[in-house]
Structures are given as structure tokens and as C-alpha cells.
Tab-separated table of C-alpha atoms in Angstrom:
chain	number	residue	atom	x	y	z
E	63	UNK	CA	112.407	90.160	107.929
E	64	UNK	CA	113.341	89.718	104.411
E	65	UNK	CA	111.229	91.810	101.962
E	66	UNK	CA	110.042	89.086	100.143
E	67	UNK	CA	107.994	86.494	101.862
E	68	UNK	CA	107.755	83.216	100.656
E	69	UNK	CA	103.917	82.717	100.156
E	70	UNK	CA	102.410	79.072	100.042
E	71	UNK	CA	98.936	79.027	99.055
E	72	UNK	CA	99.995	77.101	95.935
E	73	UNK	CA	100.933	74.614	97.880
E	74	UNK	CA	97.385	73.813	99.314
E	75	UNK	CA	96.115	72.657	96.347
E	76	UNK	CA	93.963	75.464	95.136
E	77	UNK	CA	96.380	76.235	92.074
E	78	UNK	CA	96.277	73.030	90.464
E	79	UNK	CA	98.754	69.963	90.062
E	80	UNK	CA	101.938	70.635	91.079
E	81	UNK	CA	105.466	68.171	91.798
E	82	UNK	CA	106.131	68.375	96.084
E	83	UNK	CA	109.603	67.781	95.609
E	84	UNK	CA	110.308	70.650	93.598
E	85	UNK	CA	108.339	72.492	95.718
E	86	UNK	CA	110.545	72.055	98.359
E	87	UNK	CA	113.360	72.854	96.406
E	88	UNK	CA	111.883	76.495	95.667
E	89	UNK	CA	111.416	77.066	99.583
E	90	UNK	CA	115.256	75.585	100.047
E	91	UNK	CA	116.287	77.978	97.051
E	92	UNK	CA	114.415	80.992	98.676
E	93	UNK	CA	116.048	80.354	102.271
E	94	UNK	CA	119.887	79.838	100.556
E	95	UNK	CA	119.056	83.388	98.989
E	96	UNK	CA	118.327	84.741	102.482
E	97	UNK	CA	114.278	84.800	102.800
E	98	UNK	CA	113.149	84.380	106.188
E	99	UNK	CA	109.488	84.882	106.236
E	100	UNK	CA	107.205	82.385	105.331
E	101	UNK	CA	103.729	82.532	104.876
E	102	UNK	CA	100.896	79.925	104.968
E	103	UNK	CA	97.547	79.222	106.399
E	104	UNK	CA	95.369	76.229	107.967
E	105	UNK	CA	92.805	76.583	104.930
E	106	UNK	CA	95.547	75.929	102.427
E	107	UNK	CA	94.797	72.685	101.918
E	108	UNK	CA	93.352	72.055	105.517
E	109	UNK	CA	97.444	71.226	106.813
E	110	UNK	CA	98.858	70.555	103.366
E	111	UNK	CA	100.916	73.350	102.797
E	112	UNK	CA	101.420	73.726	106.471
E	113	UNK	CA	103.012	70.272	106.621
E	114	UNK	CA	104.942	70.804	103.616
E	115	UNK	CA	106.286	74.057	104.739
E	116	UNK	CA	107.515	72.869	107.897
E	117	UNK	CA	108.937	69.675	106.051
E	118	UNK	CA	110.719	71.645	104.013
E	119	UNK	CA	112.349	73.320	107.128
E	120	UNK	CA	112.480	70.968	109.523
E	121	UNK	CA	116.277	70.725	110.285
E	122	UNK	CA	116.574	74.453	110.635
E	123	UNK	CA	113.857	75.070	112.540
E	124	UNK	CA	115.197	72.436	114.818
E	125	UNK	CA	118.397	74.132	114.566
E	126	UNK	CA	118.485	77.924	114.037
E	127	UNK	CA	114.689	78.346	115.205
E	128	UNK	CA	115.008	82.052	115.710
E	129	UNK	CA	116.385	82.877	112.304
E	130	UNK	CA	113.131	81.962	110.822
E	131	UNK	CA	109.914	84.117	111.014
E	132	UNK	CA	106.942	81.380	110.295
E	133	UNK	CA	103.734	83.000	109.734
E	134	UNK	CA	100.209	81.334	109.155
E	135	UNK	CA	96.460	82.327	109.365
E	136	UNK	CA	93.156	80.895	110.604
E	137	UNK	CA	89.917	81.751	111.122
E	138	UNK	CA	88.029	80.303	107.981
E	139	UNK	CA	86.799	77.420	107.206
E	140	UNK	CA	85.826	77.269	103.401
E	141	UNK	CA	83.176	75.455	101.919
E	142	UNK	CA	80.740	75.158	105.098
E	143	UNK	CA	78.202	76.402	106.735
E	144	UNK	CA	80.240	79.230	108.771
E	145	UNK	CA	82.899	79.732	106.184
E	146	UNK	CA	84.238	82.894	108.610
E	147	UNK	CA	85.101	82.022	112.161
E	148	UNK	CA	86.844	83.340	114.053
E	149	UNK	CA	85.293	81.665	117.849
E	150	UNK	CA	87.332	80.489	120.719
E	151	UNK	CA	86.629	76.473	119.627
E	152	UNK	CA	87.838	76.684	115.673
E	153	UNK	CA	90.716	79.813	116.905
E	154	UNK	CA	92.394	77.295	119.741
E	155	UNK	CA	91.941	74.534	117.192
E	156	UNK	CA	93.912	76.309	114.753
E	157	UNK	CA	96.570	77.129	116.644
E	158	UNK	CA	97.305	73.518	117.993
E	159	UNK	CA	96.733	72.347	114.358
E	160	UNK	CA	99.126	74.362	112.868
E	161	UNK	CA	102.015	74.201	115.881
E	162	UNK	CA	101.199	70.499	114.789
E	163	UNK	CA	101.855	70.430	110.721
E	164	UNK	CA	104.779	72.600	110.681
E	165	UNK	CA	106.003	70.843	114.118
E	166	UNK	CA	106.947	74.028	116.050
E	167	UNK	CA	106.371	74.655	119.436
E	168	UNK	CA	105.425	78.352	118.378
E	169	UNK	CA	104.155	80.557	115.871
E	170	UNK	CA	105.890	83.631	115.124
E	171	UNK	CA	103.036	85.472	113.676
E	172	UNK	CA	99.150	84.179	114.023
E	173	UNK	CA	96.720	86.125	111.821
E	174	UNK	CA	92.955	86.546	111.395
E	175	UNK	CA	92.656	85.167	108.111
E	176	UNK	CA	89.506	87.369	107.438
E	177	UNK	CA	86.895	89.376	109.737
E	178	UNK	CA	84.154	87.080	111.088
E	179	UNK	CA	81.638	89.894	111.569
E	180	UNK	CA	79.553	87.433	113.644
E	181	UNK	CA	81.998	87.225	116.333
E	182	UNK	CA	82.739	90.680	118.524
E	183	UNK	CA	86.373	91.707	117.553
E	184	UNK	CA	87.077	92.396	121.601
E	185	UNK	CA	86.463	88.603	121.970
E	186	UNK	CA	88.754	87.971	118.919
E	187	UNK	CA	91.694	89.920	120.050
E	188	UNK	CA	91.435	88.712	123.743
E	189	UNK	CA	91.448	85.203	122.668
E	190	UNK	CA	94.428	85.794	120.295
E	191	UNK	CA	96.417	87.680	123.519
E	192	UNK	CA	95.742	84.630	125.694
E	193	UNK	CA	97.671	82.466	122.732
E	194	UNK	CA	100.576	85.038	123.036
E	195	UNK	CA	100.778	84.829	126.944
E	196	UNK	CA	100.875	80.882	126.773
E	197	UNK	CA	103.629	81.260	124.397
E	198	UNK	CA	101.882	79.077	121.765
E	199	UNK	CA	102.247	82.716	119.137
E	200	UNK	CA	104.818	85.484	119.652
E	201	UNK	CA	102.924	87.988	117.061
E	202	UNK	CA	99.309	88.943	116.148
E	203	UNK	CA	97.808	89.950	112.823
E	204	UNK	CA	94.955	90.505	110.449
E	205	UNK	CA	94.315	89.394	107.022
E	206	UNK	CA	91.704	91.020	104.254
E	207	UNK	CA	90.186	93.776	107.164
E	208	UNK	CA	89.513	96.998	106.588
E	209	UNK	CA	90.548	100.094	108.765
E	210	UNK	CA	86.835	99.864	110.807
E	211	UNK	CA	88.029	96.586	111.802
E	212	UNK	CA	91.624	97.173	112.394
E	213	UNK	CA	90.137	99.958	114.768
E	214	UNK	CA	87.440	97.636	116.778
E	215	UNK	CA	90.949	94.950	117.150
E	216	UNK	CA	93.066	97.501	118.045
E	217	UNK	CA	90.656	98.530	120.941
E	218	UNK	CA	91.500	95.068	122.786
E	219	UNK	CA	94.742	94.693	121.317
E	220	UNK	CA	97.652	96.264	118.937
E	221	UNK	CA	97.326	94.685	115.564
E	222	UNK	CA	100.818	94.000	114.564
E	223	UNK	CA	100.515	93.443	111.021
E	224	UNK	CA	98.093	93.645	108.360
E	225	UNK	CA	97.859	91.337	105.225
E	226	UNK	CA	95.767	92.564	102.133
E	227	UNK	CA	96.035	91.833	98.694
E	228	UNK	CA	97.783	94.369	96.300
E	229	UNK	CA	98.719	94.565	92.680
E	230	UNK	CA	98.447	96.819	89.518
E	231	UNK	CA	94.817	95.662	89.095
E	232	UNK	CA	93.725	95.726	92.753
E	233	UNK	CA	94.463	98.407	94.051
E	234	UNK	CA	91.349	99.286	96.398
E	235	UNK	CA	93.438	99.228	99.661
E	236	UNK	CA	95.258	103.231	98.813
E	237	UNK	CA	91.854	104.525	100.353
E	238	UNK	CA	91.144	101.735	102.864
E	239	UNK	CA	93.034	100.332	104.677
E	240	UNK	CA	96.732	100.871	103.691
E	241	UNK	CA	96.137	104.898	105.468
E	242	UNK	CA	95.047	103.444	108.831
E	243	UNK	CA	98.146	101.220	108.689
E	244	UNK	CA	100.593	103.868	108.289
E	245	UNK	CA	99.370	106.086	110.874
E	246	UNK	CA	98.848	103.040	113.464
E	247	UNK	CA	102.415	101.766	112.083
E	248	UNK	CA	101.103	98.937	111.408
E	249	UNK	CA	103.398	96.469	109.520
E	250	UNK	CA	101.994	95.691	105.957
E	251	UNK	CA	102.472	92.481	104.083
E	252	UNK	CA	100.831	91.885	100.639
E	253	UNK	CA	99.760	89.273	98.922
E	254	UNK	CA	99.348	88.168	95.348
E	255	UNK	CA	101.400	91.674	94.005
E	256	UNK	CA	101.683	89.499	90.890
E	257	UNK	CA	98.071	89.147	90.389
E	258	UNK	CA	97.824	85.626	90.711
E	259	UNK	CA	99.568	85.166	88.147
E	260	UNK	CA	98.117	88.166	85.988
E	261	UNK	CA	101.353	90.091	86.192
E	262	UNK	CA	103.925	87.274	85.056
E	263	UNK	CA	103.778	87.961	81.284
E	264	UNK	CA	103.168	83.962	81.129
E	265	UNK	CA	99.604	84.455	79.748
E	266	UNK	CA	98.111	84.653	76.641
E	267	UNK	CA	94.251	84.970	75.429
E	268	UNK	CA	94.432	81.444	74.841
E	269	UNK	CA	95.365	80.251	78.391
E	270	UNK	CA	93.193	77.913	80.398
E	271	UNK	CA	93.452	76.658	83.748
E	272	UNK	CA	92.960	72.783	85.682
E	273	UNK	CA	89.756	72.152	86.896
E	274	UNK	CA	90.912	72.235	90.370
E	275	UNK	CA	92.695	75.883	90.140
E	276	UNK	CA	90.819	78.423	91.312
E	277	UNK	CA	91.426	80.978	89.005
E	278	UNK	CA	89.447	78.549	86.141
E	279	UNK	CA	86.044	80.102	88.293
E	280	UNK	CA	87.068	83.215	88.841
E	281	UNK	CA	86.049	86.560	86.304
E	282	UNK	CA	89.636	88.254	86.046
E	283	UNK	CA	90.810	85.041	84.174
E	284	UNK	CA	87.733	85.014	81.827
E	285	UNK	CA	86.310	86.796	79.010
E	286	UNK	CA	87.096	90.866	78.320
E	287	UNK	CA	88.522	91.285	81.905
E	288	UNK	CA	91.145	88.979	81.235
E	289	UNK	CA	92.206	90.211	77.587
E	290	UNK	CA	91.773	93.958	78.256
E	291	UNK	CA	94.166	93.684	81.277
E	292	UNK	CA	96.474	90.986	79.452
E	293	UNK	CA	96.803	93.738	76.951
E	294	UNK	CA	97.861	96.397	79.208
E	295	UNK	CA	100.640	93.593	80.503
E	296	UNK	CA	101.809	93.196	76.982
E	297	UNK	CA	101.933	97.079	77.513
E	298	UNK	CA	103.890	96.631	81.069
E	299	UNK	CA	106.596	94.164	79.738
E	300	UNK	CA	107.400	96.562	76.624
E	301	UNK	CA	108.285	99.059	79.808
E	302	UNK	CA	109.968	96.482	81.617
E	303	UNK	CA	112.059	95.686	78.827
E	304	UNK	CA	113.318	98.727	78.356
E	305	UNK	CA	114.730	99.064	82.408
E	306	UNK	CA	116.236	95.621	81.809
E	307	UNK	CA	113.972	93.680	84.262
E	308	UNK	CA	110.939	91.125	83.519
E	309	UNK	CA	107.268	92.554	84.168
E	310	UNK	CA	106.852	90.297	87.673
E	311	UNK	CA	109.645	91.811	88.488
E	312	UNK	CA	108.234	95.483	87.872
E	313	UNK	CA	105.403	94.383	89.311
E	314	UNK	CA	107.033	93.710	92.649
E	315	UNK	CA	108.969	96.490	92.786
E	316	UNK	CA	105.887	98.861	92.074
E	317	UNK	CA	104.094	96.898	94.935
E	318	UNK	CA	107.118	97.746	97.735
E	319	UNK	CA	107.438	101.270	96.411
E	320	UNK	CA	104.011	102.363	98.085
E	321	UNK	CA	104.564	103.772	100.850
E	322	UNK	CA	103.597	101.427	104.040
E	323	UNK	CA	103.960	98.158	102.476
E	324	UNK	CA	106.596	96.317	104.158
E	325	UNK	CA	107.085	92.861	102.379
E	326	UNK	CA	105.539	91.219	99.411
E	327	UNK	CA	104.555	87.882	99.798
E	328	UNK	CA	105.421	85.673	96.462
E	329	UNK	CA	104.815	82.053	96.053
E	330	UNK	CA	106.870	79.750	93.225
E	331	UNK	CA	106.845	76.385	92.928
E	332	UNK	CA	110.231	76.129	91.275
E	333	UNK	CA	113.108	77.208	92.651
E	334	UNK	CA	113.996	79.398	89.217
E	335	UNK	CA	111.289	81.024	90.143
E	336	UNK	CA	112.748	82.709	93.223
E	337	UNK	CA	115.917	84.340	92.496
E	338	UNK	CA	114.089	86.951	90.141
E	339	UNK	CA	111.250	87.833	92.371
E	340	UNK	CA	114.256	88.264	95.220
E	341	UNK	CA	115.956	90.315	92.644
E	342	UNK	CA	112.955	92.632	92.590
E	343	UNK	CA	113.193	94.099	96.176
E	344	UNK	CA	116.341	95.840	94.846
E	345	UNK	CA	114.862	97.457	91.908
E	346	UNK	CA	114.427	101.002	92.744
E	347	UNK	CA	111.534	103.243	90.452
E	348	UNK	CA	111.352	106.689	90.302
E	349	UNK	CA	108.361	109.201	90.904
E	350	UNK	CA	108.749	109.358	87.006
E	351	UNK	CA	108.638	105.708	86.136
E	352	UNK	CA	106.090	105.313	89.052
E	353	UNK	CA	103.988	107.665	87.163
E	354	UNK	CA	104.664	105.908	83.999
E	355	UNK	CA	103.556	102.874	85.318
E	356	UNK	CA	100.176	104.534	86.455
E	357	UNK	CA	99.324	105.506	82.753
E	358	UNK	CA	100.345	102.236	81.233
E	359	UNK	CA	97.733	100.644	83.466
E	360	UNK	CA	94.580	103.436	83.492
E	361	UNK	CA	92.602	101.420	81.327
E	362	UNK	CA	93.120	98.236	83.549
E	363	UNK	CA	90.165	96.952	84.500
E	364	UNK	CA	89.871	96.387	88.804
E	365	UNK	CA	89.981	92.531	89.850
E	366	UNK	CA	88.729	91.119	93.032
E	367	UNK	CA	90.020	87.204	94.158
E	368	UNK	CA	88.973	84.384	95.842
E	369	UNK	CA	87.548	84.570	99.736
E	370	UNK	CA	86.079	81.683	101.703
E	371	UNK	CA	83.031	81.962	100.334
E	372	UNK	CA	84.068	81.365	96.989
E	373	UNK	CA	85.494	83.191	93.913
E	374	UNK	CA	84.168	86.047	92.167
């Protein structure tokens, strides 16, 4: 797989307005550039991005379907009662939902969006297995768990991959559960290694967001979070500068110099948008500059995101 994913949660319609046809031009840019790995989910716009995704794709999946590594989540259902679950009725449903919006006859990795801790992770892997033996998924993964439940999972079944988020201000999974990964050799896929937008330099204290992004509810873009880490970006990019590269790039490249972290998932919704974060997986830092980078960002203050039961 390429080392950077495409990611398409802004694509849902959690992120605000956006144009679909230049959308689709970023995810035809990425693949001309050689990315093979994109991700998505059912809750990302309940089939919107899905659809879009495999729209976007549709005559090579129909013609080079093994050159592409599709990869989606379920599990959740935001904003209701159960916002976690992860039974048998909403799982199967899932699957046949997604195989439906991106029109594929199967999923090349099916992940556990998050840990329904009302429903027995035995029952959880089996039902995810019986998906793999009817050929409906080829691959199995978890999103946002922790080592204790990468552990109870692995008991039924190998977890293939993991998917956490990771980025200069959230950096929570070095303890827990990035260790467990590498010693289970577990494959390890980030999201959001830009901060959600945090780490582009595009920010000022003045910025604001649309109503319906979901970073206009959420802490890190309010207040004295948001301007104490903006200033250590302002602090970043002066670095960044000075190697020759843009701060989302440094960003990036910090995020796939930690040891077990296999592939960083970035979305775009323009297709300039691509090329640098592509060019980002070749930037190589040194235990020097990696050290650097840690003191530039000590004062940063720790971020969480948004989860299916809302944003914090």
C-alpha cells in the first residue's frame, strides 16, 4: 500500500461546504500520483462519501480491481440512542451498505470503527471472520481501541490493522496502544496527522468555521487551546522553512517517522492539495531534527477530536 492513504471524512459532510466535482478530482489526482489506499466509513455522511468514493473510481475498480486497496469502517451510528454498535444486525448491515455505495463486490479492509463495550469482543471478531469467509471483506481491523481491546479481539481473531488518531498535539497513543501494535505486528494507519487541520499553517487567531463543521464545537479550535498551539505552529513552519518543506508536510513526515506507523491517512478536497502531502512520505528527519521538533512543540497543549458521541 501506498504510504499515504487518501482519507474521506471530508467528504461526509462533517467539514463543511465543499464542491463534489473537485473532490473527485483530488481522489483522481491522488490515484495518477500512485495512492492506492483509500479510506472511508458508513458514518461519513451515512453513504455520502462512500458513494462518492466509489464514483470517483468506478472504471478502475471495474477494471484493475486488485490494484486498489478500499478500506471503510462501521460500527457507529452517531447521533442515537446506541451511538457504538458493533451487533450482528447494524455489523451485516454495514457491510451490505457499503459493498452497495462504493459498488464492489468486496471490501478490502472492514474495520471496527470504535469499541462498543456493550457488545463481547469474541462476538465482534467472530462475526467479522464469518464476513471474511463469505468473501464479502478480505481484511479485518480496528479503529480508536486501545491495547485491552486489541487483546480481547485478538483472542477470537488476528487484528490486522489498527487505526488511531496521531499528530503533534495528540499524541496519547506512544503509551497505549501504538506498543501493543508493534509487538503483535499489527499494521498501523493514522488519521488526522495534520490535526484536522491544526497543522496546515492555514490558520490564524481569527479563523472561524461553518456551522455544519465540526471543528466550530469542538475546544482545540476555540479559545487559549487554539492560540497557544497556533503559536507553536507559527513556531513549526519557521522550522519547516528552513528544511525547504511546508509545516503539513513536516507534520506528515514526523507522523511516519514513529516507529510502527505504517501509512498516514490525509484527506484534500483539491487536487493541489495532494501532491505535497505525497511529497511528504519522502521527507526523511533525523534523530536531531526529530528532537527538534519535540522542543518546538513542549508547550503544545494535548487535543482530543470528535467520537460518535459528539465533540469535545
Amino acid at each position: 500500500m501506498s504510504r499515504i492513504a487518501f482519507g474521506t471524512w471530508q467528504l461526509g459532510g462533517d467539514w463543511g461546504s465543499f464542491d463534489e466535482d473537485t473532490a473527485i478530482a483530488a481522489i483522481h489526482h491522488a490515484r495518477e500520483l500512485g495512492v492506492n489506499l483509500f479510506d472511508t466509513a458508513q458514518a461519513y455522511g451515512f453513504g455520502k462519501s462512500e458513494a462518492m468514493l466509489g464514483k470517483a473510481l468506478r472504471e478502475e475498480l471495474k477494471r484493475d480491481r486488485d490494484n486498489l486497496v478500499i478500506a471503510t469502517k462501521g460500527g457507529i451510528k452517531p447521533r442515537s440512542e446506541r451511538p457504538r454498535d458493533s451487533r450482528r444486525e447494524w455489523l451485516t448491515q454495514g457491510v451490505e451498505d457499503s459493498l452497495r455505495f462504493l459498488d464492489v463486490d468486496h471490501i478490502d479492509l472492514y474495520q471496527i470503527h470504535w469499541p462498543d463495550t456493550d457488545a463481547p469482543a469474541e462476538e465482534t471478531a467472530g462475526i467479522l471472520q464469518e464476513f471474511v469467509d463469505a468473501g464479502k471483506i478480505r481484511h479485518v481491523g480496528v479503529s480508536n481501541y486501545d491495547a485491552a481491546g486489541l487483546a480481547a479481539f485478538d483472542e477470537t481473531r488476528p487484528v490486522e490493522t489498527l487505526q488511531p488518531p496521531y499528530h503533534l498535539f495528540r499524541r496519547d497513543i506512544e503509551t497505549d496502544p501504538l506498543p501493543y501494535a508493534r509487538e503483535n505486528d499489527i499494521g498501523v494507519l493514522v488519521y488526522s496527522p495534520l490535526g484536522s487541520g491544526l497543522l496546515t499553517g492555514a490558520f490564524t487567531p481569527e479563523t472561524t468555521f461553518e456551522k455544519t463543521d465540526w471543528r466550530s464545537r469542538s475546544s482545540a479550535f476555540t479559545g487559549d487551546t487554539f492560540l497557544r498551539n497556533l503559536a507553536v505552529v507559527d513556531r513549526l513552519k519557521e522550522f519547516a522553512a528552513g528544511k525547504g518543506i511546508s509545516v503539513s508536510q513536516l507534520a506528515i513526515a514526523w507522523t511516519l517517522a514513529q516507529p510502527g506507523v505504517h501509512v498516514a491517512i490525509v484527506g484534500a478536497r483539491k487536487a493541489a492539495n495532494v501532491e505535497a502531502s505525497l511529497a511528504a512520505a519522502d521527507i526523511d528527519l533525523s534523530a536531531d531534527e526529530l528532537a527538534e521538533i519535540d522542543r518546538l512543540t513542549a508547550d503544545a497543549v494535548p487535543v482530543s477530536g470528535a467520537s460518535p458521541e459528539g465533540v469535545a
